[in-house]
Structure formats: C-alpha cells, structure tokens
Amino acid sequence: MIQGEVLSDIIEAVSNTFGTEFLDRLTLKLASTIQADYTFIAIFDKEKFESKTISLVANGVIAENMAYSLKDTPCAEVFDNSVCYYPAEVQKFFPYDQLLIEMKIEGYIGSPLLNSKKEVIGLIVGLFESEIRNRDQILTLFQIFSGRIAAELERSEYETRLEQNNHALESLVEERTSELKQTLDELKERQNQLIESEKMASLGLLSAGIAHEINNPLNFILGGYFGVRGILEGSSLESEKTKMYLEAIKEGVERTSKIVKGLNQFTRSGDSVEERFDLHDILENCLVMLTHSLRDRISVESNLHSHPLVVKGNSGKIHQVFLNILTNAIQAMEGRSGTLGVKSYRDSEYSIIQISDTGVGIKEEDQNKIRNPFFTTKDPGKGVGLGLPIAYKIIQDHKGSIEMESEWGKGTVVRIKLPLQV
C-alpha cells in the first residue's frame, strides 16, 4: 500500500504549478517514488501512430523530449486503452522495439491518460532495467495522477487554443481597424472633394451672376462708344487724340467681353460629357481670365496647332483642369520673372496640350505624391492639395491622361492628352 506521506509529498511538490512545470515536477516525483530508470508522460498522434513525450526523466533528471513510432512497442497496447505490464523480459515480447534494446529495459509498465470525453490522449510509463516488483503501488500512483495529468493537458490545449483565437481576433481587429481607417480617410477625401465641388459650384453661380450683370453696362458703354464716334466723325472735335481715346474704350470693352465669355464657359453647369469643343478656345478663355496674374513679369509663349483640336466631353470641367494647371504654373514663378509656355499638337489618336513653366519645379521625392489628395507643396493657407487630384480624375473620366515632368529649380512640363474627335 502507498503511504499517505508519499502522496502528500507528491501533491505538495506539484501544488500551485501548471503546464510544463507541473508535468516535470510530477514526473520527477513519480520516478523517484517508483524507482524507475526512465519515467515519461507522452501524448498520442493518432494520424501518425506515434507518441511524443512531453516530460521525460532519465536516471533522476529531466531529459530532452523525443518522438517515436508506436509500431511493435508495448505503448501500442496502452494506445488501445489498456494497462500494459511486463515485469520482466519485455524485450522478448517486443523484439523489434529498438528503444527497449538500446536502453536495456527489462520491465515495462504503462497506463493510459483519458480526457473528459473518455478518449485516450496519451500515457504515463515507467521503464526499469531490472524486474518490476511493486506493480500494484505503481499502478495505484499512475491511476491517482492520470486524471490530473489529463486535466492539465486539456487545460493547456484550451489555453493554447484561446491564445491562438486571441491572436486571430487581434489580427482581425487590426485588419478591420486598418480597413476602417482607410474608409474614413476615403470618406474624408470625398467630403473635401465635395466641399471643393460645392465651392466651385457656388463660385460658378456667383461668376455667372457677375458676368450677366457686367454684360448690361458693357452694352451701354459699347452703345455710347458708337454714339460718340458718330458725333465726332467729320466734326471739328475729331482729332487723333479723340480717336485714341475711343479706341482705348473699344479695346477695354472687347477685353472685358472676352473675360465675361471665359467666365461663362468656365461656369457652364451640367454633367454632360457629350459636348464637342475646341481645346484652343478653352486655353484662350483661361489665359484671358488669368491675365491679371501674369502682369509684366511672366511672358506667354504660345505655339498652337494650325487646326482646331476638337474633343468630346464636359467643357466646364476641362476649363477647370486647364485653369488649375495654368494657375499652378503661374504660382510656381511667383516672385520671379519667367515664361509660361502653351503648346498644342496631335497624333493619330490624341489631342495634346503642353503647359510649361520656368518656376521652382517639384522635388524628386515629392513627384510621386502630387496625385495624392491633400498633398501640397504650397505654403499653409495657399492650397489644400485637391486641385491636381481632381484634375487627374476629370481627365481620367474623359479617357485621357496627364503626364508631368519636373526638375527642381528649373521648372515643370505638364502634358494633357485627350481622345481626338475626327
């Protein structure tokens, strides 16, 4: 019979321990108590029909774990949920078990470990180099602690699964958080684009109203011009000076009319992309609208194709693109003299408008970022970084493309390609 002091000693040794520490302490205590040369706890791999030790004591010390096949071993009997006991000459019964031979094992005793579903999940084994003489005591100890061992194995398995599930959940949360952040960024981008569009729409309504209001006094001035010219012609008041004044009035009215015409083109409403228009007309309107920005410091070099470049789309939106790119070119030359180049040509498929400047250019590290919403190289308060992304989107919607080349300190060239209408 097993004395109570022995059980108390084993229980005290493994109290308040879990996992590997619990298994190693228990195996050490059992090995010492049953005086086995080798004692181990192992788990079964049913698919591979092998056993893998999770705690192994050899000659009183913890040894490195190992895996071995169950074929032709006494452990295979334990795998079938049986207590296996060979007090002596175990090698005679299992002549193909090389481990028994190499370890010079004489006696073998093994007991199955059953989980809460009464399934065999492993075994606890004692190996002896001499004959086993205390069978009942050993089996009693194995039976007493087999339930606790199986429970610990189940607990460890559940803990591992829980940890894996936590990692999977954390990864899923991180992935969903990243997706949500991306969605929020996209929503913010769309919101800012909507605000920008609403600003442009409001500006369009305001500009259309101003253009309409300007037209009336222009007509009055033009009528007055013709009236005064009729009175002065052939009279004693007619002179070179009066003719010069009248021509100045006429030129001012014509320039103002061009500006009004440009405003009307720029603020045309509607989403139609079926309009046919000449890109040269749009360029001319945009340059007229930006005349005040050129002043005397920026010269315009124009080299336009000899024939109209007719495309199909939304003229108001193409005005917005050209006006944005021309404005960027002018602002790049702010505080210095420079040249704004406007060139047009065509190939077999596309109309090409090339806008160049001799401004500060774009740094190489920033050239891949300029299409990103909210990225801007301008000083705070001078741009929100939406102009170019919107321009790229408009041209893309028109089945065209925008190409850009820039050299820091020398200037930028932008080419806008739109499908040609024959």
C-alpha atoms as one frame of an Amber mdcrd trajectory, in Angstrom:
protein
   0.000   0.000   0.000   1.082   3.543  -0.638   1.654   5.528   2.487  -0.146
   8.857   2.917   3.140  10.650   3.432   4.221   9.658  -0.105   1.058  11.054
  -1.671   1.277  14.218   0.419   4.884  14.694  -0.661   3.997  14.348  -4.365
   0.926  16.590  -4.087   2.888  19.260  -2.249   5.649  19.172  -4.874   3.233
  19.926  -7.725   0.837  22.277  -5.920   0.357  25.733  -7.458   2.108  24.662
 -10.659   0.759  24.417 -14.198   1.838  23.407 -17.659   5.383  22.189 -18.241
   6.480  22.918 -14.669   3.655  20.768 -13.256   4.404  17.863 -15.604   8.168
  17.912 -14.961   7.797  18.087 -11.182   5.247  15.283 -11.159   7.359  13.049
 -13.426  10.414  13.626 -11.218   8.466  12.726  -8.086   6.895   9.641  -9.648
  10.277   8.461 -10.986  11.788   8.843  -7.521   8.879   7.138  -5.778   8.559
   4.104  -8.080  12.372   3.952  -8.524  12.129   3.657 -12.307  15.181   4.199
 -14.509  13.021   6.078 -17.054   9.646   7.699 -16.488   7.724   9.748 -19.035
   4.406  11.291 -19.902   3.562  11.278 -23.596   0.730  12.262 -25.914  -0.519
  10.303 -28.922  -0.609  11.432 -32.532  -3.326   9.165 -33.917  -2.772  10.109
 -37.565   0.967   9.346 -37.474   0.523   6.465 -34.985   3.334   7.791 -32.875
   3.925   9.049 -29.371   5.726  12.200 -28.271   6.988  12.704 -24.750   6.138
  15.989 -23.047   8.024  15.220 -19.836  10.869  12.696 -19.648  13.008  11.755
 -16.653  16.094   9.615 -17.248  18.078   8.393 -14.255  16.605  11.011 -11.948
  16.954  14.108 -14.176  14.799  15.860 -16.768  15.875  14.775 -20.275  15.157
  16.056 -23.764  11.778  15.019 -25.149  11.517  12.664 -28.097   9.012  11.185
 -30.536   8.801   7.507 -31.502   6.580   5.198 -33.525   4.079   3.037 -31.656
   4.553   0.146 -34.050   5.881  -3.026 -32.367   6.020  -1.324 -28.931   4.209
  -2.032 -25.659   2.914   1.554 -25.804   0.642   0.444 -28.697  -1.308  -1.648
 -26.182  -1.788   1.418 -23.983  -2.953   3.289 -27.109  -5.840   0.771 -27.190
  -6.853   1.885 -23.660  -5.237  -0.936 -21.739  -2.849  -1.042 -18.826   0.341
  -2.609 -20.134   2.504  -4.518 -17.663   5.582  -6.647 -18.322   7.502  -7.125
 -15.070  10.469  -8.806 -16.813  11.863  -9.827 -20.223   9.817  -7.202 -22.059
  12.286  -7.293 -24.965  11.287 -10.906 -25.624   7.687  -9.847 -26.244   8.658
  -6.821 -28.386  11.843  -7.845 -30.219  11.521  -5.065 -32.838  11.370  -2.205
 -30.325  14.874  -0.751 -30.713  14.426   1.685 -27.823  13.899  -1.140 -25.353
  17.042  -2.829 -26.618  19.207   0.295 -26.664  18.016   1.366 -23.192  18.464
  -2.210 -21.838  14.917  -2.254 -20.467  13.784  -5.333 -18.516  10.415  -4.201
 -17.102   7.650  -2.021 -18.558   4.510  -0.575 -17.019   2.206   1.906 -18.763
  -1.226   3.366 -18.084  -3.494   5.361 -20.456  -4.488   9.019 -19.975  -8.175
   9.685 -20.653  -9.670  13.112 -21.346 -13.093  14.337 -20.201 -14.671  12.534
 -23.191 -13.075   9.237 -22.102 -10.779   9.315 -25.116  -7.182   8.054 -24.875
  -4.916  11.077 -25.415  -1.613   9.793 -24.028   0.067   7.578 -21.467   2.289
   7.524 -18.430   5.120   4.969 -18.470   7.763   3.546 -16.167  10.775   1.706
 -17.631  13.058  -0.463 -15.484  16.438  -2.002 -16.188  15.576  -4.726 -13.667
  12.447  -6.714 -12.816   9.434  -4.745 -11.506   8.380  -5.921  -8.037   5.896
  -3.258  -6.861   3.260  -3.418  -9.654   0.210  -2.542  -7.543   1.813   0.509
  -5.940   2.966   1.858  -9.302  -0.424   1.367 -10.966  -2.156   2.944  -7.995
   0.065   6.015  -8.293  -0.456   6.162 -12.068  -4.241   5.904 -11.660  -4.291
   8.550  -8.916  -2.416  11.108 -11.005  -3.525  10.163 -14.549  -6.749  12.153
 -14.196  -4.858  15.240 -13.003  -2.355  14.878 -15.847  -5.131  14.531 -18.466
  -6.932  17.547 -16.995  -3.733  19.602 -17.201  -3.187  18.538 -20.801  -6.753
  19.569 -21.675  -6.312  22.852 -19.836  -3.073  23.572 -21.695  -4.709  22.697
 -25.018  -7.649  25.020 -24.278  -5.229  27.749 -23.208  -3.254  27.327 -26.454
  -6.457  27.460 -28.493  -7.602  30.506 -26.573  -4.264  32.217 -27.206  -4.462
  31.353 -30.909  -8.030  32.641 -31.053  -6.939  35.827 -29.277  -4.134  36.317
 -31.799  -6.557  35.662 -34.642  -9.052  38.088 -33.100  -6.351  40.724 -32.593
  -5.246  40.308 -36.217  -8.854  40.552 -37.365  -9.447  43.654 -35.236  -6.216
  45.187 -36.544  -7.252  44.370 -40.127 -10.747  45.779 -39.602  -9.296  48.863
 -37.890  -6.978  49.398 -40.839  -9.886  48.987 -43.264 -11.995  51.367 -41.187
  -9.178  53.931 -41.119  -8.811  53.620 -44.884 -12.570  54.023 -45.288 -12.562
  57.081 -43.032  -9.651  58.569 -44.982 -11.501  57.952 -48.233 -14.661  59.429
 -46.736 -12.704  62.482 -45.620 -11.230  62.769 -49.117 -14.682  62.540 -50.715
 -16.043  65.041 -48.213 -13.292  67.520 -49.020 -13.793  66.955 -52.724 -17.499
  67.558 -52.224 -16.736  70.767 -50.315 -14.361  71.816 -53.105 -17.017  70.991
 -55.703 -19.619  72.943 -53.757 -17.212  75.879 -53.585 -16.706  75.651 -57.339
 -20.470  75.420 -57.881 -21.039  78.463 -55.652 -18.239  80.285 -57.450 -19.846
  79.314 -60.733 -23.207  80.732 -59.719 -21.558  83.900 -58.434 -19.419  84.251
 -61.577 -22.420  83.640 -63.842 -24.365  86.345 -61.995 -21.462  88.778 -62.185
 -20.954  88.044 -65.893 -24.625  88.698 -66.557 -24.534  91.952 -64.603 -21.352
  93.083 -66.372 -22.845  92.444 -69.806 -25.504  95.153 -69.385 -23.143  98.061
 -68.614 -20.790  96.759 -71.318 -23.602  97.095 -73.821 -24.261 100.641 -72.535
 -20.566 101.510 -72.904 -20.402  99.967 -76.364 -23.548 101.859 -77.396 -22.055
 105.066 -76.034 -18.851 104.367 -77.955 -20.646 104.094 -81.278 -22.785 107.167
 -80.454 -19.807 109.358 -79.561 -17.866 108.114 -82.571 -20.818 109.041 -84.850
 -20.989 112.530 -83.373 -17.266 113.176 -83.619 -16.752 111.853 -87.139 -16.447
 114.756 -89.569 -16.825 117.396 -86.804 -14.298 119.959 -85.672 -13.859 117.990
 -82.384 -12.464 114.937 -84.154  -8.732 114.587 -83.702  -6.066 111.938 -83.305
  -6.415 112.266 -79.553 -10.205 111.614 -79.568  -9.699 108.662 -81.912  -7.092
 107.246 -79.498  -9.474 107.621 -76.543 -12.308 105.946 -78.471 -10.064 103.017
 -79.491  -8.975 102.618 -75.862 -12.642 102.416 -74.818 -13.348  99.877 -77.555
 -10.326  97.742 -76.620 -11.335  97.812 -72.945 -14.881  96.699 -73.802 -13.596
  93.884 -76.034 -11.167  92.626 -73.375 -13.888  92.726 -70.757 -16.213  90.848
 -73.122 -13.591  88.127 -73.534 -13.285  87.808 -69.766 -17.056  87.543 -69.428
 -17.114  84.940 -72.186 -14.413  82.967 -70.373 -16.386  83.121 -67.123 -19.474
  81.879 -68.902 -17.533  78.952 -70.379 -15.898  78.113 -67.054 -19.162  78.172
 -65.114 -21.254  76.160 -67.521 -23.425  73.804 -65.497 -24.410  70.227 -66.200
 -22.732  66.843 -66.194 -22.928  66.173 -69.912 -19.814  64.648 -71.431 -21.193
  64.723 -74.981 -20.201  68.315 -75.864 -17.803  68.855 -78.750 -15.435  71.775
 -78.336 -12.063  73.104 -79.440  -9.328  72.970 -76.798  -7.837  76.150 -78.264
 -10.974  78.081 -77.251 -10.675  76.824 -73.687  -6.984  77.727 -73.491  -7.702
  81.225 -74.795 -10.523  81.736 -72.277  -8.331  80.538 -69.380  -5.421  82.794
 -70.384  -7.763  85.784 -70.581  -9.081  85.013 -67.096  -5.513  84.792 -65.748
  -4.179  87.929 -67.443  -4.095  89.812 -64.126  -1.861  87.093 -62.629   0.711
  87.365 -65.419   1.306  91.112 -65.032   4.536  92.212 -66.672   6.820  89.624
 -65.105   5.571  86.496 -66.955   5.603  86.220 -70.722   3.407  83.762 -72.598
   4.911  81.745 -75.441   2.142  80.204 -77.498   2.686  77.578 -80.182  -0.685
  76.149 -81.149  -1.573  73.591 -83.799  -2.745  75.146 -87.049  -6.097  73.334
 -86.963  -8.751  73.070 -84.212  -8.266  70.265 -81.688 -11.832  69.103 -81.187
 -12.614  66.740 -78.311 -15.772  65.424 -76.688 -16.607  65.843 -73.011 -17.630
  68.465 -70.499 -16.173  71.846 -71.442 -16.735  73.319 -67.983 -14.705  70.578
 -66.307 -11.914  70.811 -68.897 -11.849  74.581 -68.190 -11.391  73.695 -64.523
  -8.428  71.391 -65.366  -6.635  73.927 -67.590  -7.278  76.780 -65.183  -5.858
  74.729 -62.291  -2.688  73.701 -64.164  -2.104  77.181 -65.567  -2.600  78.672
 -62.092  -0.090  76.189 -60.606   2.425  77.150 -63.323   1.977  80.870 -62.614
   2.258  80.364 -58.850   5.455  78.338 -59.369   7.011  81.509 -60.834   5.779
  83.748 -58.024   8.315  86.398 -57.063  10.403  85.933 -60.221  10.267  86.622
 -63.934   9.504  83.674 -66.109   7.946  82.143 -69.179   4.643  80.332 -69.450
   4.677  78.023 -72.457   1.471  76.811 -74.107   1.798  74.319 -76.931  -0.701
  72.104 -78.730  -0.288  69.269 -81.196  -1.838  65.944 -82.100  -1.031  62.380
 -83.014  -3.224  59.735 -84.611  -5.405  59.310 -81.503  -4.958  62.204 -79.118
  -5.046  65.960 -78.834  -2.123  67.059 -76.662  -1.888  70.302 -74.709   1.518
  71.032 -73.171   1.838  73.658 -70.435   5.331  74.526 -69.189   6.819  77.000
 -66.762  10.245  78.163 -65.652   9.312  78.097 -61.975  10.791  76.353 -58.947
   9.819  72.848 -60.109   8.946  69.889 -57.879  11.443  67.964 -55.755  12.063
  64.410 -56.930  10.855  62.887 -53.635   7.535  64.760 -53.976   6.792  63.888
 -57.607   5.085  60.589 -56.744   2.907  62.286 -54.121   1.339  65.103 -56.120
  -1.620  62.954 -57.169  -2.433  62.172 -53.538  -5.340  64.149 -52.077  -4.331
  66.827 -49.530  -0.651  66.751 -50.531   0.613  70.192 -51.481   3.989  71.884
 -51.865   2.444  75.288 -51.294   2.732  77.258 -48.088  -0.024  76.791 -45.451
  -3.171  78.635 -46.417  -2.313  78.717 -50.139  -3.599  75.305 -51.139  -5.385
  72.232 -49.790  -3.864  69.724 -52.214  -7.073  68.837 -54.048  -6.611  70.692
 -57.368  -4.360  68.188 -59.128  -6.129  65.024 -57.847  -9.436  66.459 -59.110
  -7.784  67.394 -62.432  -6.391  63.860 -62.815  -9.839  62.416 -62.061 -11.570
  64.691 -64.612  -9.089  63.793 -67.371  -9.355  60.110 -66.463 -13.160  60.350
 -66.756 -12.603  61.808 -70.241 -10.476  58.714 -71.109  -7.347  60.818 -71.252
  -4.161  61.133 -69.217  -1.890  63.700 -67.577   1.889  63.369 -67.749   4.234
  65.517 -65.716   7.981  66.150 -65.848   9.697  68.433 -63.379  13.222  69.393
 -62.380  13.828  71.129 -59.096  14.915  74.721 -59.661  14.225  74.691 -63.415
  10.515  74.210 -63.976   7.714  71.816 -64.841   6.092  70.474 -68.015   2.539
  69.088 -67.969   1.040  67.236 -70.932  -2.703  66.674 -71.107  -3.847  64.057
 -73.615  -7.495  63.757 -74.654  -9.028  61.498 -77.326  -9.263  63.328 -80.612
 -12.654  63.701 -82.344 -12.432  63.450 -86.121
